[in-house]
mmCIF file of C-alpha atoms in Angstrom:
data_model
loop_
_atom_site.group_PDB
_atom_site.id
_atom_site.type_symbol
_atom_site.label_atom_id
_atom_site.label_comp_id
_atom_site.label_asym_id
_atom_site.label_seq_id
_atom_site.Cartn_x
_atom_site.Cartn_y
_atom_site.Cartn_z
ATOM 1 C CA MET C 1 -66.236 -84.767 44.769
ATOM 2 C CA SER C 2 -63.216 -85.986 45.392
ATOM 3 C CA LEU C 3 -59.917 -85.781 47.371
ATOM 4 C CA LEU C 4 -58.955 -82.099 46.156
ATOM 5 C CA ASP C 5 -62.502 -81.279 48.099
ATOM 6 C CA TYR C 6 -61.362 -82.914 51.184
ATOM 7 C CA PHE C 7 -59.373 -79.719 51.324
ATOM 8 C CA LYS C 8 -61.858 -77.031 50.449
ATOM 9 C CA ILE C 9 -64.684 -78.021 53.321
ATOM 10 C CA SER C 10 -62.789 -75.848 55.261
ATOM 11 C CA LYS C 11 -63.634 -72.484 53.586
ATOM 12 C CA VAL C 12 -66.782 -70.404 54.843
ATOM 13 C CA GLY C 13 -69.722 -71.540 52.187
ATOM 14 C CA THR C 14 -71.929 -68.521 51.053
ATOM 15 C CA ALA C 15 -75.104 -70.544 53.381
ATOM 16 C CA SER C 16 -74.270 -68.466 56.151
ATOM 17 C CA LEU C 17 -74.033 -64.949 54.360
ATOM 18 C CA ALA C 18 -77.676 -66.074 52.917
ATOM 19 C CA LYS C 19 -79.237 -66.517 55.702
ATOM 20 C CA GLU C 20 -77.463 -63.490 58.121
ATOM 21 C CA ARG C 21 -78.807 -61.295 55.391
ATOM 22 C CA LEU C 22 -82.608 -62.979 55.084
ATOM 23 C CA GLN C 23 -82.955 -62.570 59.139
ATOM 24 C CA ILE C 24 -82.742 -59.355 59.013
ATOM 25 C CA LEU C 25 -84.536 -58.565 56.051
ATOM 26 C CA VAL C 26 -87.424 -60.421 57.588
ATOM 27 C CA ALA C 27 -87.975 -58.829 60.581
ATOM 28 C CA HIS C 28 -87.559 -55.499 58.859
ATOM 29 C CA GLU C 29 -90.586 -56.301 56.827
ATOM 30 C CA ARG C 30 -92.604 -57.824 58.739
ATOM 31 C CA THR C 31 -92.281 -54.964 61.282
ATOM 32 C CA SER C 32 -93.087 -52.979 58.912
ATOM 33 C CA LEU C 33 -96.286 -54.897 57.129
ATOM 34 C CA ASN C 34 -98.055 -55.386 60.603
ATOM 35 C CA GLN C 35 -97.951 -51.450 61.223
ATOM 36 C CA PRO C 36 -101.883 -50.011 60.201
ATOM 37 C CA THR C 37 -101.979 -48.700 56.804
ATOM 38 C CA TYR C 38 -103.431 -44.688 57.750
ATOM 39 C CA LEU C 39 -100.149 -44.302 59.535
ATOM 40 C CA PRO C 40 -99.399 -41.821 56.765
ATOM 41 C CA GLN C 41 -102.187 -40.345 56.540
ATOM 42 C CA LEU C 42 -101.940 -39.779 59.922
ATOM 43 C CA GLN C 43 -98.488 -38.517 60.061
ATOM 44 C CA LYS C 44 -99.798 -36.378 57.811
ATOM 45 C CA GLU C 45 -102.209 -34.449 59.152
ATOM 46 C CA LEU C 46 -101.138 -34.586 62.998
ATOM 47 C CA LEU C 47 -98.425 -32.312 61.694
ATOM 48 C CA GLU C 48 -100.958 -29.487 60.221
ATOM 49 C CA VAL C 49 -103.222 -29.860 63.070
ATOM 50 C CA ILE C 50 -99.509 -28.934 65.355
ATOM 51 C CA ARG C 51 -98.525 -26.664 62.829
ATOM 52 C CA LYS C 52 -101.431 -24.411 63.678
ATOM 53 C CA TYR C 53 -99.870 -23.809 66.899
ATOM 54 C CA VAL C 54 -96.205 -24.250 66.207
ATOM 55 C CA ASN C 55 -94.197 -23.936 63.191
ATOM 56 C CA VAL C 56 -92.737 -27.999 63.387
ATOM 57 C CA SER C 57 -90.281 -29.092 60.368
ATOM 58 C CA GLN C 58 -91.838 -31.836 58.488
ATOM 59 C CA ASP C 59 -89.400 -34.476 60.580
ATOM 60 C CA ALA C 60 -89.999 -33.514 63.492
ATOM 61 C CA ILE C 61 -92.959 -35.562 64.183
ATOM 62 C CA SER C 62 -92.912 -39.663 64.154
ATOM 63 C CA VAL C 63 -94.636 -41.665 64.331
ATOM 64 C CA SER C 64 -94.550 -45.288 65.119
ATOM 65 C CA PHE C 65 -96.255 -48.841 65.673
ATOM 66 C CA GLU C 66 -95.499 -51.642 68.043
ATOM 67 C CA GLN C 67 -97.338 -54.609 68.583
ATOM 68 C CA ASP C 68 -96.988 -57.800 71.276
ATOM 69 C CA GLU C 69 -99.273 -60.133 72.742
ATOM 70 C CA HIS C 70 -100.978 -58.667 74.448
ATOM 71 C CA GLN C 71 -101.574 -54.568 73.144
ATOM 72 C CA GLU C 72 -100.405 -52.442 70.682
ATOM 73 C CA THR C 73 -98.555 -48.859 70.953
ATOM 74 C CA LEU C 74 -98.685 -45.956 68.817
ATOM 75 C CA GLU C 75 -96.033 -43.588 70.060
ATOM 76 C CA LEU C 76 -96.160 -40.517 68.953
ATOM 77 C CA ASN C 77 -93.166 -38.109 69.278
ATOM 78 C CA ILE C 78 -92.662 -34.168 68.525
ATOM 79 C CA VAL C 79 -90.043 -32.020 68.975
ATOM 80 C CA LEU C 80 -91.330 -28.120 69.488
ATOM 81 C CA PRO C 81 -88.719 -25.458 68.426
ATOM 82 C CA GLU C 82 -86.894 -24.310 71.055
ATOM 83 C CA LEU C 83 -87.324 -21.013 70.655
ATOM 84 C CA GLN C 84 -91.004 -21.604 69.955
ATOM 85 C CA THR C 85 -91.758 -22.475 73.544
ATOM 86 C CA LYS C 86 -93.284 -19.114 75.275
ATOM 87 C CA ASN C 87 -97.260 -18.388 74.447
ATOM 88 C CA THR C 88 -97.967 -16.773 71.406
ATOM 89 C CA MET O 1 -115.664 -82.671 57.413
ATOM 90 C CA ALA O 2 -114.024 -81.275 54.308
ATOM 91 C CA ARG O 3 -110.239 -80.288 54.096
ATOM 92 C CA ILE O 4 -109.190 -76.564 51.545
ATOM 93 C CA ILE O 5 -105.560 -77.172 51.316
ATOM 94 C CA VAL O 6 -103.533 -74.414 50.086
ATOM 95 C CA VAL O 7 -100.431 -75.161 48.034
ATOM 96 C CA THR O 8 -98.575 -71.479 47.927
ATOM 97 C CA SER O 9 -95.452 -70.344 47.691
ATOM 98 C CA GLY O 10 -95.322 -66.476 46.702
ATOM 99 C CA LYS O 11 -92.316 -66.768 44.542
ATOM 100 C CA GLY O 12 -92.571 -69.191 40.633
ATOM 101 C CA GLY O 13 -91.057 -72.043 39.994
ATOM 102 C CA VAL O 14 -90.097 -73.688 43.269
ATOM 103 C CA GLY O 15 -92.302 -76.326 42.805
ATOM 104 C CA LYS O 16 -96.029 -75.982 43.400
ATOM 105 C CA THR O 17 -98.076 -77.384 40.957
ATOM 106 C CA THR O 18 -95.756 -80.319 40.843
ATOM 107 C CA THR O 19 -95.865 -80.384 44.995
ATOM 108 C CA SER O 20 -99.870 -80.983 43.979
ATOM 109 C CA ALA O 21 -100.639 -82.999 42.697
ATOM 110 C CA ALA O 22 -98.335 -84.973 44.120
ATOM 111 C CA ILE O 23 -100.087 -84.886 47.710
ATOM 112 C CA ALA O 24 -103.618 -85.404 45.874
ATOM 113 C CA MET O 25 -102.184 -88.641 44.158
ATOM 114 C CA GLY O 26 -101.360 -89.748 47.393
ATOM 115 C CA LEU O 27 -104.208 -88.495 49.680
ATOM 116 C CA ALA O 28 -106.217 -90.361 46.925
ATOM 117 C CA LYS O 29 -103.780 -93.475 47.207
ATOM 118 C CA LYS O 30 -104.529 -93.380 50.590
ATOM 119 C CA GLY O 31 -108.599 -93.338 50.479
ATOM 120 C CA HIS O 32 -109.766 -90.102 50.733
ATOM 121 C CA LYS O 33 -111.928 -89.029 47.902
ATOM 122 C CA THR O 34 -109.676 -85.828 46.530
ATOM 123 C CA ALA O 35 -109.821 -82.917 44.031
ATOM 124 C CA VAL O 36 -107.380 -80.764 43.042
ATOM 125 C CA ILE O 37 -108.214 -77.370 41.117
ATOM 126 C CA ASP O 38 -105.408 -74.668 39.398
ATOM 127 C CA PHE O 39 -105.934 -71.809 40.235
ATOM 128 C CA ASP O 40 -103.939 -70.801 38.144
ATOM 129 C CA VAL O 41 -106.181 -68.823 35.405
ATOM 130 C CA GLY O 42 -104.649 -67.674 32.254
ATOM 131 C CA LEU O 43 -101.435 -69.881 32.653
ATOM 132 C CA ARG O 44 -103.164 -73.318 33.368
ATOM 133 C CA ASN O 45 -100.442 -76.005 34.072
ATOM 134 C CA LEU O 46 -101.699 -79.222 36.727
ATOM 135 C CA ASP O 47 -103.200 -80.783 33.445
ATOM 136 C CA LEU O 48 -100.003 -80.625 31.948
ATOM 137 C CA ILE O 49 -98.498 -82.317 35.404
ATOM 138 C CA MET O 50 -101.192 -84.111 35.777
ATOM 139 C CA GLY O 51 -101.200 -85.890 32.482
ATOM 140 C CA CYS O 52 -104.740 -84.947 31.764
ATOM 141 C CA GLU O 53 -104.373 -82.163 29.440
ATOM 142 C CA ARG O 54 -106.255 -83.472 26.182
ATOM 143 C CA ARG O 55 -109.011 -84.215 28.636
ATOM 144 C CA VAL O 56 -110.148 -80.640 28.520
ATOM 145 C CA VAL O 57 -113.039 -79.713 28.663
ATOM 146 C CA TYR O 58 -114.912 -77.765 30.385
ATOM 147 C CA ASP O 59 -112.533 -75.613 33.207
ATOM 148 C CA PHE O 60 -113.080 -73.739 36.773
ATOM 149 C CA VAL O 61 -114.256 -70.320 35.100
ATOM 150 C CA ASN O 62 -117.409 -72.267 32.891
ATOM 151 C CA VAL O 63 -118.322 -73.941 36.138
ATOM 152 C CA ILE O 64 -118.673 -70.783 38.398
ATOM 153 C CA ASN O 65 -119.891 -68.511 35.764
ATOM 154 C CA GLY O 66 -122.822 -71.370 35.407
ATOM 155 C CA GLU O 67 -121.827 -72.465 31.820
ATOM 156 C CA ALA O 68 -120.994 -76.115 32.793
ATOM 157 C CA THR O 69 -121.441 -78.338 36.211
ATOM 158 C CA LEU O 70 -119.193 -79.055 38.249
ATOM 159 C CA ASN O 71 -119.844 -82.234 37.359
ATOM 160 C CA GLN O 72 -118.239 -82.146 33.675
ATOM 161 C CA ALA O 73 -115.634 -80.104 34.854
ATOM 162 C CA LEU O 74 -114.336 -82.296 36.919
ATOM 163 C CA ILE O 75 -111.466 -85.078 35.275
ATOM 164 C CA ARG O 76 -111.373 -88.717 37.138
ATOM 165 C CA ASP O 77 -107.504 -89.165 37.152
ATOM 166 C CA LYS O 78 -106.613 -92.404 34.608
ATOM 167 C CA ASN O 79 -104.383 -93.698 37.672
ATOM 168 C CA CYS O 80 -106.360 -93.715 40.967
ATOM 169 C CA ASN O 81 -110.602 -93.627 40.582
ATOM 170 C CA LEU O 82 -110.638 -91.466 43.853
ATOM 171 C CA LEU O 83 -109.313 -88.165 42.908
ATOM 172 C CA TYR O 84 -110.584 -85.438 39.969
ATOM 173 C CA ILE O 85 -109.178 -82.841 38.553
ATOM 174 C CA LEU O 86 -110.273 -79.150 38.050
ATOM 175 C CA PRO O 87 -108.519 -77.301 35.400
ATOM 176 C CA ALA O 88 -107.700 -73.891 35.641
ATOM 177 C CA SER O 89 -109.024 -71.724 32.358
ATOM 178 C CA GLN O 90 -106.574 -70.192 29.771
ATOM 179 C CA THR O 91 -108.573 -66.831 29.144
ATOM 180 C CA ARG O 92 -106.984 -63.700 29.371
ATOM 181 C CA ASP O 93 -109.374 -62.250 31.489
ATOM 182 C CA LYS O 94 -107.764 -61.834 34.846
ATOM 183 C CA ASP O 95 -111.101 -60.782 36.620
ATOM 184 C CA ALA O 96 -112.735 -64.308 35.705
ATOM 185 C CA LEU O 97 -112.467 -65.399 39.291
ATOM 186 C CA SER O 98 -114.205 -64.306 42.197
ATOM 187 C CA GLN O 99 -114.718 -64.575 45.911
ATOM 188 C CA GLU O 100 -118.248 -65.489 45.558
ATOM 189 C CA GLY O 101 -117.844 -67.640 42.843
ATOM 190 C CA VAL O 102 -114.657 -69.461 44.161
ATOM 191 C CA GLY O 103 -116.986 -69.588 47.677
ATOM 192 C CA ARG O 104 -119.943 -71.168 45.427
ATOM 193 C CA VAL O 105 -117.825 -74.387 44.203
ATOM 194 C CA LEU O 106 -115.460 -75.129 47.244
ATOM 195 C CA ASP O 107 -119.115 -75.450 49.431
ATOM 196 C CA GLU O 108 -119.801 -77.730 46.397
ATOM 197 C CA LEU O 109 -117.372 -79.637 46.781
ATOM 198 C CA LYS O 110 -117.154 -79.845 50.713
ATOM 199 C CA LYS O 111 -120.308 -81.846 50.362
ATOM 200 C CA ASP O 112 -118.542 -84.500 48.059
ATOM 201 C CA PHE O 113 -114.771 -84.123 48.890
ATOM 202 C CA LYS O 114 -112.558 -85.286 51.712
ATOM 203 C CA TYR O 115 -109.649 -82.546 50.875
ATOM 204 C CA ILE O 116 -109.582 -80.389 48.337
ATOM 205 C CA VAL O 117 -106.265 -79.443 46.944
ATOM 206 C CA CYS O 118 -105.615 -75.750 45.986
ATOM 207 C CA ASP O 119 -102.211 -75.235 43.382
ATOM 208 C CA SER O 120 -102.011 -71.465 43.788
ATOM 209 C CA PRO O 121 -100.481 -69.257 40.520
ATOM 210 C CA ALA O 122 -97.341 -67.392 41.878
ATOM 211 C CA GLY O 123 -97.273 -64.217 43.148
ATOM 212 C CA ILE O 124 -99.817 -62.731 45.852
ATOM 213 C CA GLU O 125 -102.085 -61.103 42.840
ATOM 214 C CA LYS O 126 -106.107 -62.253 42.801
ATOM 215 C CA GLY O 127 -105.676 -66.096 41.859
ATOM 216 C CA ALA O 128 -103.162 -66.605 44.466
ATOM 217 C CA HIS O 129 -105.938 -64.526 46.939
ATOM 218 C CA LEU O 130 -108.453 -66.636 46.130
ATOM 219 C CA ALA O 131 -106.264 -69.779 46.094
ATOM 220 C CA MET O 132 -105.775 -69.350 49.910
ATOM 221 C CA TYR O 133 -108.650 -67.143 51.283
ATOM 222 C CA PHE O 134 -110.488 -70.517 51.930
ATOM 223 C CA ALA O 135 -107.856 -72.684 52.679
ATOM 224 C CA ASP O 136 -107.891 -74.400 56.448
ATOM 225 C CA ASP O 137 -104.099 -75.581 55.678
ATOM 226 C CA ALA O 138 -100.988 -74.115 53.931
ATOM 227 C CA PHE O 139 -98.139 -76.201 52.272
ATOM 228 C CA VAL O 140 -95.986 -73.401 51.853
ATOM 229 C CA VAL O 141 -93.140 -74.231 49.438
ATOM 230 C CA THR O 142 -90.076 -72.950 49.672
ATOM 231 C CA ASN O 143 -87.274 -74.225 48.093
ATOM 232 C CA PRO O 144 -83.362 -73.357 50.588
ATOM 233 C CA GLU O 145 -82.616 -70.066 48.371
ATOM 234 C CA VAL O 146 -82.710 -66.287 49.446
ATOM 235 C CA SER O 147 -85.769 -65.351 47.398
ATOM 236 C CA SER O 148 -87.856 -67.933 47.852
ATOM 237 C CA VAL O 149 -87.488 -67.561 51.897
ATOM 238 C CA ARG O 150 -88.574 -63.824 51.127
ATOM 239 C CA ASP O 151 -91.676 -64.489 49.588
ATOM 240 C CA SER O 152 -92.795 -67.419 51.681
ATOM 241 C CA ASP O 153 -92.508 -65.086 54.948
ATOM 242 C CA ARG O 154 -94.451 -62.644 52.714
ATOM 243 C CA MET O 155 -96.779 -64.931 52.207
ATOM 244 C CA LEU O 156 -96.990 -66.261 55.692
ATOM 245 C CA GLY O 157 -98.512 -63.121 56.269
ATOM 246 C CA ILE O 158 -100.329 -62.445 53.736
ATOM 247 C CA LEU O 159 -102.058 -65.918 55.575
ATOM 248 C CA SER O 160 -102.199 -64.523 58.231
ATOM 249 C CA SER O 161 -104.111 -61.785 57.603
ATOM 250 C CA LYS O 162 -106.027 -62.417 54.705
ATOM 251 C CA SER O 163 -107.787 -65.349 54.179
ATOM 252 C CA ARG O 164 -111.270 -65.625 56.111
ATOM 253 C CA ARG O 165 -110.138 -67.406 59.261
ATOM 254 C CA ALA O 166 -108.480 -64.137 59.567
ATOM 255 C CA GLU O 167 -111.241 -62.046 58.707
ATOM 256 C CA GLN O 168 -113.756 -64.104 60.873
ATOM 257 C CA ASN O 169 -111.614 -64.289 63.740
ATOM 258 C CA GLU O 170 -111.383 -68.364 63.764
ATOM 259 C CA GLU O 171 -108.636 -70.226 64.575
ATOM 260 C CA PRO O 172 -105.559 -69.815 61.556
ATOM 261 C CA ILE O 173 -104.900 -71.380 58.796
ATOM 262 C CA ASN O 174 -102.651 -74.417 59.907
ATOM 263 C CA GLU O 175 -99.132 -74.039 58.406
ATOM 264 C CA PHE O 176 -96.497 -76.715 56.593
ATOM 265 C CA LEU O 177 -93.079 -75.820 55.646
ATOM 266 C CA LEU O 178 -91.823 -78.774 52.464
ATOM 267 C CA LEU O 179 -88.898 -77.374 51.351
ATOM 268 C CA THR O 180 -88.224 -78.501 48.353
ATOM 269 C CA ARG O 181 -85.137 -79.009 45.547
ATOM 270 C CA TYR O 182 -82.780 -79.378 48.496
ATOM 271 C CA SER O 183 -79.065 -80.438 47.774
ATOM 272 C CA PRO O 184 -77.703 -82.559 50.828
ATOM 273 C CA GLU O 185 -73.924 -81.862 49.576
ATOM 274 C CA ARG O 186 -73.980 -78.643 49.077
ATOM 275 C CA VAL O 187 -75.944 -78.001 53.073
ATOM 276 C CA LYS O 188 -72.940 -79.606 54.571
ATOM 277 C CA LEU O 189 -70.295 -78.075 51.612
ATOM 278 C CA GLY O 190 -71.841 -74.744 53.694
ATOM 279 C CA GLU O 191 -73.130 -73.394 50.297
ATOM 280 C CA MET O 192 -77.464 -73.941 50.587
ATOM 281 C CA LEU O 193 -79.371 -73.336 53.666
ATOM 282 C CA SER O 194 -79.663 -75.791 55.392
ATOM 283 C CA VAL O 195 -83.721 -76.842 56.672
ATOM 284 C CA GLU O 196 -82.702 -75.490 59.848
ATOM 285 C CA ASP O 197 -81.382 -71.765 58.743
ATOM 286 C CA VAL O 198 -85.204 -72.019 57.087
ATOM 287 C CA GLN O 199 -86.919 -73.426 59.964
ATOM 288 C CA ASP O 200 -85.144 -70.413 62.075
ATOM 289 C CA ILE O 201 -86.022 -67.909 60.027
ATOM 290 C CA LEU O 202 -89.611 -68.870 58.934
ATOM 291 C CA SER O 203 -90.504 -70.322 62.718
ATOM 292 C CA LEU O 204 -92.605 -73.354 60.482
ATOM 293 C CA HIS O 205 -93.596 -76.804 60.647
ATOM 294 C CA LEU O 206 -91.631 -78.716 59.269
ATOM 295 C CA LEU O 207 -93.851 -81.265 56.822
ATOM 296 C CA GLY O 208 -90.465 -82.805 54.485
ATOM 297 C CA VAL O 209 -87.701 -81.944 52.280
ATOM 298 C CA ILE O 210 -87.634 -83.189 48.930
ATOM 299 C CA PRO O 211 -84.644 -83.842 47.517
ATOM 300 C CA GLU O 212 -83.727 -82.227 44.086
ATOM 301 C CA SER O 213 -84.632 -85.205 42.062
ATOM 302 C CA LYS O 214 -84.587 -86.096 38.692
ATOM 303 C CA SER O 215 -87.186 -87.845 39.342
ATOM 304 C CA VAL O 216 -89.642 -84.780 39.363
ATOM 305 C CA LEU O 217 -88.449 -83.836 35.734
ATOM 306 C CA ASN O 218 -89.240 -87.424 34.661
ATOM 307 C CA ALA O 219 -92.643 -86.966 35.741
ATOM 308 C CA SER O 220 -93.322 -83.965 34.608
ATOM 309 C CA ASN O 221 -92.505 -85.020 30.614
ATOM 310 C CA SER O 222 -94.762 -88.300 31.069
ATOM 311 C CA GLY O 223 -97.591 -86.274 32.882
ATOM 312 C CA THR O 224 -97.509 -88.504 35.935
ATOM 313 C CA PRO O 225 -97.338 -87.223 39.120
ATOM 314 C CA VAL O 226 -93.736 -88.038 40.807
ATOM 315 C CA ILE O 227 -95.343 -89.724 43.806
ATOM 316 C CA LEU O 228 -96.350 -93.182 41.656
ATOM 317 C CA ASP O 229 -92.409 -92.948 41.008
ATOM 318 C CA GLU O 230 -92.305 -95.079 44.427
ATOM 319 C CA LYS O 231 -88.533 -96.187 43.827
ATOM 320 C CA SER O 232 -87.538 -92.804 43.472
ATOM 321 C CA ASP O 233 -86.278 -90.519 46.516
ATOM 322 C CA ALA O 234 -88.647 -87.273 46.000
ATOM 323 C CA GLY O 235 -91.698 -89.555 45.217
ATOM 324 C CA GLN O 236 -90.960 -91.687 48.825
ATOM 325 C CA ALA O 237 -90.376 -87.608 50.332
ATOM 326 C CA TYR O 238 -94.216 -87.101 48.997
ATOM 327 C CA ALA O 239 -95.457 -90.047 50.587
ATOM 328 C CA ASP O 240 -94.080 -88.881 53.936
ATOM 329 C CA ILE O 241 -95.253 -85.853 53.809
ATOM 330 C CA VAL O 242 -98.831 -86.720 53.201
ATOM 331 C CA ALA O 243 -98.068 -89.892 55.861
ATOM 332 C CA ARG O 244 -96.893 -87.192 57.994
ATOM 333 C CA TYR O 245 -99.765 -84.799 57.097
ATOM 334 C CA LEU O 246 -102.403 -87.942 57.873
ATOM 335 C CA GLY O 247 -101.402 -88.359 61.266
ATOM 336 C CA GLU O 248 -98.865 -91.200 60.902
ATOM 337 C CA GLU O 249 -95.438 -90.837 62.338
ATOM 338 C CA ARG O 250 -92.480 -90.870 59.780
ATOM 339 C CA PRO O 251 -88.561 -89.793 61.174
ATOM 340 C CA HIS O 252 -87.587 -86.860 58.198
ATOM 341 C CA ARG O 253 -85.274 -88.359 55.299
ATOM 342 C CA PHE O 254 -83.129 -86.775 52.583
ATOM 343 C CA ILE O 255 -81.760 -83.889 54.941
ATOM 344 C CA ASP O 256 -78.244 -85.833 55.304
ATOM 345 C CA ASP O 257 -75.682 -86.648 53.387
ATOM 346 C CA LYS O 258 -76.128 -90.164 52.886
ATOM 347 C CA LYS O 259 -73.312 -90.522 50.288
ATOM 348 C CA GLY O 260 -70.234 -92.014 52.039
ATOM 349 C CA PHE O 261 -66.375 -91.053 52.621
ATOM 350 C CA PHE O 262 -64.928 -93.024 50.125
ATOM 351 C CA ARG O 263 -67.233 -92.694 47.684
ATOM 352 C CA ASN O 264 -67.094 -89.209 47.221
ATOM 353 C CA LEU O 265 -63.086 -89.767 47.558
ATOM 354 C CA PHE O 266 -63.546 -91.423 44.163
ATOM 355 C CA GLY O 267 -65.974 -89.279 42.983
ATOM 356 C CA GLY O 268 -68.893 -91.682 43.279
ATOM 357 C CA LYS O 269 -72.486 -89.630 42.050
#
């Protein structure tokens, strides 16, 4: 550390970048870790059941799990194809 | 009532064994009968850091398997007669530790010791899992560096979901942050994550900061826990941590760059 270094202090260090990257990563990993392990299997089986009645595609169904202090919520979202809304 | 402390981190090389040796010695020096256990089966090193590598006869796995008694395996520290070391074995068998066996040894130690310090191996495999499973308190050793912080966060998730306390719906493990290899100069230059940055991300109670210090390597070279080097910054930082853990009020040190402007100006070290 010498006199010259004092002129370089104004440059932005990489620590702020590290913090930003970590905050995003850690938030993401915490939500995925808290999800129950049965979620992928549940999604697969639900899809099979729904397909007995309606021909939906693989990505037409989404299962998400949310948790706060008071409750756990399992959200199931199915997008039905437009032409198949009539009874067959 | 005995307390079990796990020293953990997820990532390797951040200072778990250095910390385990230092705080175990610190607790014993404060008059508490303490045992420190190496959970790193196959890669034991606590014996080297404690300077008792030539006195190892029996180890943790021998005790679990009933091949030796606990008293035969425990090594009394040469510097402090209230401190005992239980070394890991050098067997290649990864499954040598069992949950039931570890629990049995810890129960026996709890009858006689005030503090039991569990030096966890790196990673999240069996050894690391068993080191934290029975813990009452966890010292999470973290470097101000992205991979270490991420792994510490992962370890916090494991402590809160996979421990005995979590499984039995007891009060959760008390978690403390120990930030090691900290360089206030580099933090000031914006080159290193600060204490506040790490706390923002991990939301942990800070037990203390250990500055990057030559004394840590000197201590391991000679097989003496760094806390016994009372003149060194790292030794003092560990002494503060032990005091804080025991409930004493100690202001945080080694966080700010204390080198003066003029000293820096002339390139002083």
